[in-house]
mmCIF file of N, CA and C in Angstrom:
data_model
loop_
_atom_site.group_PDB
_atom_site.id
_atom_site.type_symbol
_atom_site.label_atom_id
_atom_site.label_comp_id
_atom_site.label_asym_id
_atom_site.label_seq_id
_atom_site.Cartn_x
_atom_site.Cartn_y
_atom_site.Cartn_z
ATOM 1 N N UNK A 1 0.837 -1.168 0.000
ATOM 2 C CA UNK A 1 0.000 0.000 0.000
ATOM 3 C C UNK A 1 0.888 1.240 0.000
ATOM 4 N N UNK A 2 0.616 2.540 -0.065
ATOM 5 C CA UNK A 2 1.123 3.705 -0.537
ATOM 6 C C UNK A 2 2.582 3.318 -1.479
ATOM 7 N N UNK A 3 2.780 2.865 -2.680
ATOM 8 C CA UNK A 3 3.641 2.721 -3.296
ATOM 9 C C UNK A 3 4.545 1.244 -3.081
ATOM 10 N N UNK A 4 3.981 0.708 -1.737
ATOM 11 C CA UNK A 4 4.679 -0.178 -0.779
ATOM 12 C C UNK A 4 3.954 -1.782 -1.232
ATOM 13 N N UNK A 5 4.585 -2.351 -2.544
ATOM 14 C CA UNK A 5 3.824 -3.687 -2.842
ATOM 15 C C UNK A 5 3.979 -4.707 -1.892
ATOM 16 N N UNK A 6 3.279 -5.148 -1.659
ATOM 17 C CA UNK A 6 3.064 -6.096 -0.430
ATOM 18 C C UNK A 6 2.531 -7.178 -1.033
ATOM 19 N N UNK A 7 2.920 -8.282 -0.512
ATOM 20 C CA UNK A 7 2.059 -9.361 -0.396
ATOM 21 C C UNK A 7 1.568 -10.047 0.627
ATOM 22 N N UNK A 8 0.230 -10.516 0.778
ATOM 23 C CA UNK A 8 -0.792 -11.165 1.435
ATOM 24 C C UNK A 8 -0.966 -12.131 1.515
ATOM 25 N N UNK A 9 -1.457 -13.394 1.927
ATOM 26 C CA UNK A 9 -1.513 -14.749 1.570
ATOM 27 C C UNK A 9 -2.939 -14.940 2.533
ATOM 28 N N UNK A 10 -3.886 -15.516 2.033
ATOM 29 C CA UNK A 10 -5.046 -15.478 2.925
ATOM 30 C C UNK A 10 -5.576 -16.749 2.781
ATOM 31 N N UNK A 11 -5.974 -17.730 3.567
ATOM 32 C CA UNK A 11 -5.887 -19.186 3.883
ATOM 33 C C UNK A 11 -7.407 -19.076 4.530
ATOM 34 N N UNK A 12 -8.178 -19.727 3.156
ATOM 35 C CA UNK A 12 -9.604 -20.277 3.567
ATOM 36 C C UNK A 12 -9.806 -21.629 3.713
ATOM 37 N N UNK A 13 -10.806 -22.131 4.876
ATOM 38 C CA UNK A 13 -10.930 -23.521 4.629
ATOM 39 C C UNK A 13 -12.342 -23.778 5.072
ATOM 40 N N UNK A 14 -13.027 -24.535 5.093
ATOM 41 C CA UNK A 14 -14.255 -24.520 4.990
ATOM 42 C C UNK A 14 -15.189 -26.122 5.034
ATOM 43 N N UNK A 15 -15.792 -26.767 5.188
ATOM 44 C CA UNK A 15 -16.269 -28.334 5.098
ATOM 45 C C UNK A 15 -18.304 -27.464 4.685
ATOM 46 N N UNK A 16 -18.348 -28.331 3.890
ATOM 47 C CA UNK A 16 -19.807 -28.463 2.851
ATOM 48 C C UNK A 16 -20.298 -29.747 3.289
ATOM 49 N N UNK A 17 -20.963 -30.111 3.956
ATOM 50 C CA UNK A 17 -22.352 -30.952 4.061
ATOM 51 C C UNK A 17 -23.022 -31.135 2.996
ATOM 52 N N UNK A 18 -23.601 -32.615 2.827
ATOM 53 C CA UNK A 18 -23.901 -33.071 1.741
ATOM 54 C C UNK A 18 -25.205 -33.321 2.281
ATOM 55 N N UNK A 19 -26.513 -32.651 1.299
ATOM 56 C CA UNK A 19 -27.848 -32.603 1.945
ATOM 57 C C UNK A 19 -27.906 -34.111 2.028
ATOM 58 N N UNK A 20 -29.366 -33.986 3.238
ATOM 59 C CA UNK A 20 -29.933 -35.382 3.636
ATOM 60 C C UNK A 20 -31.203 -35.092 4.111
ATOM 61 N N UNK A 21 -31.891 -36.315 4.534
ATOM 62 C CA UNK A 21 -33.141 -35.794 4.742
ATOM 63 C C UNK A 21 -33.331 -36.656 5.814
ATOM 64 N N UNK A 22 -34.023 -36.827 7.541
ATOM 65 C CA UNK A 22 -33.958 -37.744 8.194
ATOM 66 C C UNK A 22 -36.005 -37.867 7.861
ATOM 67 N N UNK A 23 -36.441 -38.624 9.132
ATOM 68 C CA UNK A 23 -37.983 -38.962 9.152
ATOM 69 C C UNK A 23 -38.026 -39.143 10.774
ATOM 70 N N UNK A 24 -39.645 -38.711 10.998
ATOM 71 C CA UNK A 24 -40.020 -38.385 12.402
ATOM 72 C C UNK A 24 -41.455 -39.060 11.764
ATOM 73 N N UNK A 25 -41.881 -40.678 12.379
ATOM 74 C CA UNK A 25 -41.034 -41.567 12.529
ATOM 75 C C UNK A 25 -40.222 -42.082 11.587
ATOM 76 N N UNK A 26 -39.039 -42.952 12.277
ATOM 77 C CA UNK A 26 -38.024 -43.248 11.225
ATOM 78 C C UNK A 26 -38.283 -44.356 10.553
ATOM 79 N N UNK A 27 -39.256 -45.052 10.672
ATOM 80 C CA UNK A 27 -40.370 -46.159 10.071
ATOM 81 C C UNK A 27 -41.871 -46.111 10.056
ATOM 82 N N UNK A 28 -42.386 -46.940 9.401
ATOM 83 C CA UNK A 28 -43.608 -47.036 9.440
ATOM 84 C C UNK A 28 -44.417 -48.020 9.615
ATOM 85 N N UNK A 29 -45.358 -47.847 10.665
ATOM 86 C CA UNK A 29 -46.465 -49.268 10.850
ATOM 87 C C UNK A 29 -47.892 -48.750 10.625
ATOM 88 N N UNK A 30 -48.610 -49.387 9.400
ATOM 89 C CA UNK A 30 -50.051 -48.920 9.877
ATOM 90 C C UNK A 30 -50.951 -49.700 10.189
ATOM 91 N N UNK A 31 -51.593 -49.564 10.763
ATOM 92 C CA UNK A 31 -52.798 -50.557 11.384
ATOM 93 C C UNK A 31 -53.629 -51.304 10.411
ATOM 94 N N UNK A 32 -53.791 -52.608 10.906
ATOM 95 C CA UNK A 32 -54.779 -53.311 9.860
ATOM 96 C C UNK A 32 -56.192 -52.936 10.082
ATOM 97 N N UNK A 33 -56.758 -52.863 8.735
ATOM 98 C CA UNK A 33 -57.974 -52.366 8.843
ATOM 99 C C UNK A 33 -59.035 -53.155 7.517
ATOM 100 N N UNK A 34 -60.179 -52.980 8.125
ATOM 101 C CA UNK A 34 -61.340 -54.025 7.235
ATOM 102 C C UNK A 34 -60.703 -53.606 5.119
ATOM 103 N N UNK A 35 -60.925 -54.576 4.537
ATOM 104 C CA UNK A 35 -60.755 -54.763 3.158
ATOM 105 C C UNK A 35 -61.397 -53.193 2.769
ATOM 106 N N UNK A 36 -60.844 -52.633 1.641
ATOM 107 C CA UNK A 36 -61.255 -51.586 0.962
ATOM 108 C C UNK A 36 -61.483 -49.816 1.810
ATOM 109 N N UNK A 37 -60.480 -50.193 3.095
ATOM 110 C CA UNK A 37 -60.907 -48.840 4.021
ATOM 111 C C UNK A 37 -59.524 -48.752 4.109
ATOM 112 N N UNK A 38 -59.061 -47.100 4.394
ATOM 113 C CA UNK A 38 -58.131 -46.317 4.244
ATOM 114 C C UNK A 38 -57.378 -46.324 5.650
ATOM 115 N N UNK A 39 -56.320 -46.737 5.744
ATOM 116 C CA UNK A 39 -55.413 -46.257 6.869
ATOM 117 C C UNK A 39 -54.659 -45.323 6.409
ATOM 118 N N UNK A 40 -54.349 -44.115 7.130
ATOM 119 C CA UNK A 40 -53.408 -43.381 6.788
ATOM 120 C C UNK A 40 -52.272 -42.940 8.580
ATOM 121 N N UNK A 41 -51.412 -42.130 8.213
ATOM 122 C CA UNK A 41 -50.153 -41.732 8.822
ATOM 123 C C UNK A 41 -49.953 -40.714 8.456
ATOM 124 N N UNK A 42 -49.266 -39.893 9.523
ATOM 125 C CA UNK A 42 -47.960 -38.598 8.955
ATOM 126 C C UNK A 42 -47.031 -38.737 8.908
ATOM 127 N N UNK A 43 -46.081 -38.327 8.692
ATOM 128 C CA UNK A 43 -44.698 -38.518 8.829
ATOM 129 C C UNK A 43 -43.667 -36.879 8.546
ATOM 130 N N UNK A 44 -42.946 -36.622 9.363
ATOM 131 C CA UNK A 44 -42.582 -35.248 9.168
ATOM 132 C C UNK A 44 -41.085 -35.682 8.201
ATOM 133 N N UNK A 45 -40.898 -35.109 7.223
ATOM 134 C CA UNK A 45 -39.697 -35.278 6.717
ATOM 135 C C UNK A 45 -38.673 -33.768 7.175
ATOM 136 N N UNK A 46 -37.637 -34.636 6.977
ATOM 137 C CA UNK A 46 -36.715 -33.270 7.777
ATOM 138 C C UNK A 46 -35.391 -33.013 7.078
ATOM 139 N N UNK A 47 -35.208 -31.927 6.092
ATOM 140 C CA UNK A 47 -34.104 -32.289 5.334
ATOM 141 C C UNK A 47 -33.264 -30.883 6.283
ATOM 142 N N UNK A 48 -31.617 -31.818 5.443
ATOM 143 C CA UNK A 48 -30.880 -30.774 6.430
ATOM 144 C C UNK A 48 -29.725 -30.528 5.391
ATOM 145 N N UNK A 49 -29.130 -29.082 5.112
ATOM 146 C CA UNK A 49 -28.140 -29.007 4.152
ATOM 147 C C UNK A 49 -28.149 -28.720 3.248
ATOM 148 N N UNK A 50 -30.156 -28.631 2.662
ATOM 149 C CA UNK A 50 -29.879 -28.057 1.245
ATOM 150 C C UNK A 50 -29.928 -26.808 1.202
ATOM 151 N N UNK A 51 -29.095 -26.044 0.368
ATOM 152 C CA UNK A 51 -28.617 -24.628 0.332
ATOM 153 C C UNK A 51 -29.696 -24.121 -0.196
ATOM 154 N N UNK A 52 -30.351 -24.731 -1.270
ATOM 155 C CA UNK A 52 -31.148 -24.630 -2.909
ATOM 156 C C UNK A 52 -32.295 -24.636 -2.474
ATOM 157 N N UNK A 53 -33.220 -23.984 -3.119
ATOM 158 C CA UNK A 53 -34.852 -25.191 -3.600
ATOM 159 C C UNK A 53 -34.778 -26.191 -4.034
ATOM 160 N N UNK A 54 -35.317 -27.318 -3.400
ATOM 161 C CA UNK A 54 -35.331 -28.672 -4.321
ATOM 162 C C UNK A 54 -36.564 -29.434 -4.050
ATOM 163 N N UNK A 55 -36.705 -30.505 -4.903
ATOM 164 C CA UNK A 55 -38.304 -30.887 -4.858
ATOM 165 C C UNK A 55 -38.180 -32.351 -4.178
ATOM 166 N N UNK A 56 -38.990 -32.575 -3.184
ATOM 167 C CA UNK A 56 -39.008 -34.323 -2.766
ATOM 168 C C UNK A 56 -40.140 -35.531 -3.714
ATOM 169 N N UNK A 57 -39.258 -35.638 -3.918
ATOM 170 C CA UNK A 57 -40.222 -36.994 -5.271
ATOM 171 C C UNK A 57 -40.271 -38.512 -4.475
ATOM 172 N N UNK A 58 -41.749 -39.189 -4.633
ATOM 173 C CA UNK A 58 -41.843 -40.312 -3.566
ATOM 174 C C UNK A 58 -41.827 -41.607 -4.324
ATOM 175 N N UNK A 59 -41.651 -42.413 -4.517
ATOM 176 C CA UNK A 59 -41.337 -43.821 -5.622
ATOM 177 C C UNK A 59 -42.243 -44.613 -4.216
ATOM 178 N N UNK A 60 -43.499 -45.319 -4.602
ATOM 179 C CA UNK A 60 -44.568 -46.145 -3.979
ATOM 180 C C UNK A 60 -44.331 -47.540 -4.312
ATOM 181 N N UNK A 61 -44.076 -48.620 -3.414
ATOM 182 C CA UNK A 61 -44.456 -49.790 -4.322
ATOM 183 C C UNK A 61 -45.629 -50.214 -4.803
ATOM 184 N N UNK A 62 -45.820 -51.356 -5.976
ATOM 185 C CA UNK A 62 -46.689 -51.899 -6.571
ATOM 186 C C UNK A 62 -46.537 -53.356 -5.616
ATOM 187 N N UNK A 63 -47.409 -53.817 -5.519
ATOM 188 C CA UNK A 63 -47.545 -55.217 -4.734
ATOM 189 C C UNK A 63 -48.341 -56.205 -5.690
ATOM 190 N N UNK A 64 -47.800 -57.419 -5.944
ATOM 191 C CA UNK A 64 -48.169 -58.582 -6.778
ATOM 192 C C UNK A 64 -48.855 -59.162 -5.377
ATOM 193 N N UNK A 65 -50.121 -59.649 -5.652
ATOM 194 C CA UNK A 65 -51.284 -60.593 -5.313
ATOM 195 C C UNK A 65 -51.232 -62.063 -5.822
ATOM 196 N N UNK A 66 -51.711 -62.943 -5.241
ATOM 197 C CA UNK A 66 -51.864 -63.973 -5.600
ATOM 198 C C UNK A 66 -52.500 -63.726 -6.859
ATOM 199 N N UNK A 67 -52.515 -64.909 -8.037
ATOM 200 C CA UNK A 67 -52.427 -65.121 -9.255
ATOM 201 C C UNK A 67 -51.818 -64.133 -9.908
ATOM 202 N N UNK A 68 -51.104 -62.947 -9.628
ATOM 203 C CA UNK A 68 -50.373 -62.199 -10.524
ATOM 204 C C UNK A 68 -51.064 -60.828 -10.571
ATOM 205 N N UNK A 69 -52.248 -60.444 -9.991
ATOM 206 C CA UNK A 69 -52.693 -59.403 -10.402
ATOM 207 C C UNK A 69 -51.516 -58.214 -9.665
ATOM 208 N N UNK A 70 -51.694 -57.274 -9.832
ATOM 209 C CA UNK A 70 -50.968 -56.204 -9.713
ATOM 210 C C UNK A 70 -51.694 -54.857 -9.125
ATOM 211 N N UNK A 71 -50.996 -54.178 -7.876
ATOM 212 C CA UNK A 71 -52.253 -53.133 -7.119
ATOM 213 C C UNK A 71 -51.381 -52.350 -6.359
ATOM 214 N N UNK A 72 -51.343 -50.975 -6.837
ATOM 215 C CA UNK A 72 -50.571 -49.695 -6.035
ATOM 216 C C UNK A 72 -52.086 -49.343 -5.000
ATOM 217 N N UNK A 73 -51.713 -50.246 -3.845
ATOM 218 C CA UNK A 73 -52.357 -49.566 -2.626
ATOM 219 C C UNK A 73 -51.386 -48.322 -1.905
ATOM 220 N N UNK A 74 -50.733 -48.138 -1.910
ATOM 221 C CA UNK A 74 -50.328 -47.093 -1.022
ATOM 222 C C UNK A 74 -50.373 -45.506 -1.906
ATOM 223 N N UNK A 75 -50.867 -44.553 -1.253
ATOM 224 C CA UNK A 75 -50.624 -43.066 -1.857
ATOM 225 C C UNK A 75 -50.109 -42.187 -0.630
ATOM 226 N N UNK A 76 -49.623 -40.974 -1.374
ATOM 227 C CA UNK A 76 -48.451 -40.003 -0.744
ATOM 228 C C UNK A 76 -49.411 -38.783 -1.107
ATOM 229 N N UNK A 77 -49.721 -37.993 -0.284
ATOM 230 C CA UNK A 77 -50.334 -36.915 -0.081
ATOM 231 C C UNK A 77 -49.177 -35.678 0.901
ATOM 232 N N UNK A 78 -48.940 -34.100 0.106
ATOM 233 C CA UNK A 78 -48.120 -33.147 0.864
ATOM 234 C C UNK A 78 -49.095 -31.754 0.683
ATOM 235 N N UNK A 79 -49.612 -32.153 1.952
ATOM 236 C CA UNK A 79 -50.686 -31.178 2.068
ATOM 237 C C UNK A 79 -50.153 -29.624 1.964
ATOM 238 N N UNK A 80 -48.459 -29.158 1.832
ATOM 239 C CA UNK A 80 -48.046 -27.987 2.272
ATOM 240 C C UNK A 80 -47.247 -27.985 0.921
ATOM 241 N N UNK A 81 -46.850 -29.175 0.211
ATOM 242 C CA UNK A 81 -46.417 -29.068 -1.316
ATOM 243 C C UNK A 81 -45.416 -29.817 -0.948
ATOM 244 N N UNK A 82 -43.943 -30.366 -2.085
ATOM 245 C CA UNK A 82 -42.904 -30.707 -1.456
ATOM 246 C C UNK A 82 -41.869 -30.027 -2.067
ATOM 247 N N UNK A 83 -41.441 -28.781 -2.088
ATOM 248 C CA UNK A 83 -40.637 -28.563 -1.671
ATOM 249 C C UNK A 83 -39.804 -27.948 -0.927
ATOM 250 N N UNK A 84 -38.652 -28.545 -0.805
ATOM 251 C CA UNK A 84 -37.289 -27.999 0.122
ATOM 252 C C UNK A 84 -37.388 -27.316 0.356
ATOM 253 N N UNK A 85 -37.546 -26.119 1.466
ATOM 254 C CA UNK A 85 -37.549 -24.511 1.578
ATOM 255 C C UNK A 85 -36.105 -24.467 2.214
ATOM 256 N N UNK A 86 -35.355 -23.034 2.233
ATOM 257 C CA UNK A 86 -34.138 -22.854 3.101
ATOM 258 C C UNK A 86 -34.471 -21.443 3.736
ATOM 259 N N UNK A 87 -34.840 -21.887 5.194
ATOM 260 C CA UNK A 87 -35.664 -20.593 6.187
ATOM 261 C C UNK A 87 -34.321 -19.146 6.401
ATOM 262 N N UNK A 88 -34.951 -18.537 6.652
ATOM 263 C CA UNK A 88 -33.612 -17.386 6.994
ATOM 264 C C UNK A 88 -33.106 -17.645 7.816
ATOM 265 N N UNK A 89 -32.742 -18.470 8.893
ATOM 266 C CA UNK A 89 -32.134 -19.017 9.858
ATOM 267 C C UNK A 89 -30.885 -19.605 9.771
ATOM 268 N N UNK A 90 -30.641 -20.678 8.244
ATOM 269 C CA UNK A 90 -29.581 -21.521 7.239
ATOM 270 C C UNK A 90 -30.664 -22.939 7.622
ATOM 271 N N UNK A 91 -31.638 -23.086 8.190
ATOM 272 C CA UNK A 91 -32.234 -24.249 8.541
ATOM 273 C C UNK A 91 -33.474 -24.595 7.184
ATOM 274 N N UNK A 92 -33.905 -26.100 7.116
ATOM 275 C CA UNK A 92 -34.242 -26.108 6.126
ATOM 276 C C UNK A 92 -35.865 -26.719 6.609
ATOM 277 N N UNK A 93 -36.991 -26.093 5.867
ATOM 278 C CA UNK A 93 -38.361 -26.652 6.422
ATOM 279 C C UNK A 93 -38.896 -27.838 6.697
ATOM 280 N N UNK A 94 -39.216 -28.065 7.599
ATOM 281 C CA UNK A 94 -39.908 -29.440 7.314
ATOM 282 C C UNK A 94 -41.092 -29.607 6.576
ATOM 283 N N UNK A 95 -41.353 -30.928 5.845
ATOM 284 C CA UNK A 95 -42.180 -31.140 4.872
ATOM 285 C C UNK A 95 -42.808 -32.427 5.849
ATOM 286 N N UNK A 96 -44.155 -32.389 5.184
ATOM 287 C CA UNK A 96 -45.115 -33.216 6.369
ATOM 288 C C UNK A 96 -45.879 -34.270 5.232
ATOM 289 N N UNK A 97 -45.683 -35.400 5.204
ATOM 290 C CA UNK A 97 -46.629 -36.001 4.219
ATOM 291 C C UNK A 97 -47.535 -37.370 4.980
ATOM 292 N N UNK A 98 -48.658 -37.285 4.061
ATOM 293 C CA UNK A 98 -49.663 -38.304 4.656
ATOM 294 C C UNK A 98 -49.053 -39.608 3.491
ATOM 295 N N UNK A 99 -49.131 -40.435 4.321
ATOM 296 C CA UNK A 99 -49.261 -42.093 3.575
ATOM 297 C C UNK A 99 -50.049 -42.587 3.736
ATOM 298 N N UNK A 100 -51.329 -43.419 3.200
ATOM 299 C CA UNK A 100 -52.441 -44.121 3.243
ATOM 300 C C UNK A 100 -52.320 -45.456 2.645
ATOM 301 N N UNK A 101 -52.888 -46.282 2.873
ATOM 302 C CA UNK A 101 -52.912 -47.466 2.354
ATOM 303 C C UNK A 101 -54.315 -47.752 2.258
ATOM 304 N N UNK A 102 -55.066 -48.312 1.129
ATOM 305 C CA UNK A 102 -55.877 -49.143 1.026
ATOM 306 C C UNK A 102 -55.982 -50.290 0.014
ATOM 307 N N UNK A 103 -56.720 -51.775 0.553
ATOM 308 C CA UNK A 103 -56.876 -52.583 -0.668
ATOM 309 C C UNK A 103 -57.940 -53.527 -0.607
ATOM 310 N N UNK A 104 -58.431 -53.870 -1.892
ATOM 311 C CA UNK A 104 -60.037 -54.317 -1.544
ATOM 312 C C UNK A 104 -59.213 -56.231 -1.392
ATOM 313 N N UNK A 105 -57.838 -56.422 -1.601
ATOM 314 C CA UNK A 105 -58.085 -57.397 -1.512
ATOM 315 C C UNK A 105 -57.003 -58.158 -0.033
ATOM 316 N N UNK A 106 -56.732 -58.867 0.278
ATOM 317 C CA UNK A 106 -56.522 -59.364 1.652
ATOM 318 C C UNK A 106 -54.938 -59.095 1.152
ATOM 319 N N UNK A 107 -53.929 -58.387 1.870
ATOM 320 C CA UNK A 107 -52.671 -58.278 1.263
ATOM 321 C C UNK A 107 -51.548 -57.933 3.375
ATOM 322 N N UNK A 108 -50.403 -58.127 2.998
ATOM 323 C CA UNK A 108 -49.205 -57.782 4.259
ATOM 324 C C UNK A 108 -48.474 -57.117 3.250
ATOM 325 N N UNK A 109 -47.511 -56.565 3.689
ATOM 326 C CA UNK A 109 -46.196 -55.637 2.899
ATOM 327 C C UNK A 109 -45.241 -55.472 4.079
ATOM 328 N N UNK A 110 -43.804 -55.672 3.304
ATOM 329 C CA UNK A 110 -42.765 -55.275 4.612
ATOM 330 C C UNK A 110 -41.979 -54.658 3.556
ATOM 331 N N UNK A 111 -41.481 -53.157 3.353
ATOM 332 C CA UNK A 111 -40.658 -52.828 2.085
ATOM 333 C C UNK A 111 -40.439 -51.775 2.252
ATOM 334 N N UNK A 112 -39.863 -50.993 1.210
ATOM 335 C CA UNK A 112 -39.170 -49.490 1.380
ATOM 336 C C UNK A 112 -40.675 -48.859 0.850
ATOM 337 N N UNK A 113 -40.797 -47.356 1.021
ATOM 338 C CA UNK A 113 -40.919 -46.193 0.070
ATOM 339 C C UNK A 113 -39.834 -45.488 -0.060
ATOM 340 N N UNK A 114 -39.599 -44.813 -1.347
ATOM 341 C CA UNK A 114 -38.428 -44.108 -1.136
ATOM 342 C C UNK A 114 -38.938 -43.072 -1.679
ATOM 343 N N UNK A 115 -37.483 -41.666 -1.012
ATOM 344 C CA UNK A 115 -37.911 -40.540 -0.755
ATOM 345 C C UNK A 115 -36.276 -40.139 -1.670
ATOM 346 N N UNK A 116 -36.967 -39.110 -2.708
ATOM 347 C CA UNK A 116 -35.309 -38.798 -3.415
ATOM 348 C C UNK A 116 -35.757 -37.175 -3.624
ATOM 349 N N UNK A 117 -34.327 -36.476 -3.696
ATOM 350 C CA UNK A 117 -34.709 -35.027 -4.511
ATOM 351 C C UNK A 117 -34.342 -34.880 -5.654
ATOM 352 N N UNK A 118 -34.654 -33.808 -6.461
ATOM 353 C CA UNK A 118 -34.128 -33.646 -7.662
ATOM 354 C C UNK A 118 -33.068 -34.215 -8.400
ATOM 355 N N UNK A 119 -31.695 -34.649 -7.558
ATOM 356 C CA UNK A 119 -30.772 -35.244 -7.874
ATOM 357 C C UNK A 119 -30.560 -36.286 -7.866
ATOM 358 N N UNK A 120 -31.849 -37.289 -7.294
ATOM 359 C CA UNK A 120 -31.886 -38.672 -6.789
ATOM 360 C C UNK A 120 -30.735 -39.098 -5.888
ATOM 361 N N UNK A 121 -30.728 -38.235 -4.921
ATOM 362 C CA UNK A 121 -30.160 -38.286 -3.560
ATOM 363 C C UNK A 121 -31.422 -39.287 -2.518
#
């Protein structure tokens, strides 16, 4: 400075978190209920890390029945929308979704749903 070249050396370092998303509960049980009637659940999803807007996309299974028929009983309902918000805080919103199950025909399930964002994270 004033004619006086100087040099500086300035040493950043920093660690980036790689978004994730946990669940409140971290599984799911729903109650058995008479043929063709609706059980449903909430479940709070809780993502942490994303900087961005991003959207939560839900992949449902299909369940094979005896003789082969084929039946998506389960649906995903986000009564508040799904996506990612990042609050002014650096914290990221929680997203609240209903799961329901119904089926007219006599069925058990033990399996994933899965929960991905935009990036299939």
């Amino acid at each position: 400075l004033n004619d006086n070249p100087s040099r500086y050396k300035i040493t950043l370092s920093g660690t980036m978190k790689s978004p994730k998303i946990n669940f409140s509960p971290p599984f799911l049980m729903l109650m058995p209920v008479p043929l063709d009637m609706k059980t449903e659940t909430a479940i709070k999803i809780i993502p942490q890390y994303y900087l961005r807007r991003s959207r939560i996309q839900v992949e449902l299974p299909e369940l094979e029945l005896e003789g082969g028929d084929k039946i998506y009983p389960f649906s995903a309902q986000f009564p508040e929308g799904q996506n990612i918000v990042l609050l002014s805080d650096g914290t990221n919103k929680e997203i609240i979704c209903y799961i329901s199950f119904r089926s007219p025909r006599p069925v058990s399930f033990l399996g994933n749903i899965f929960f991905t964002d935009e990036q299939k994270n």
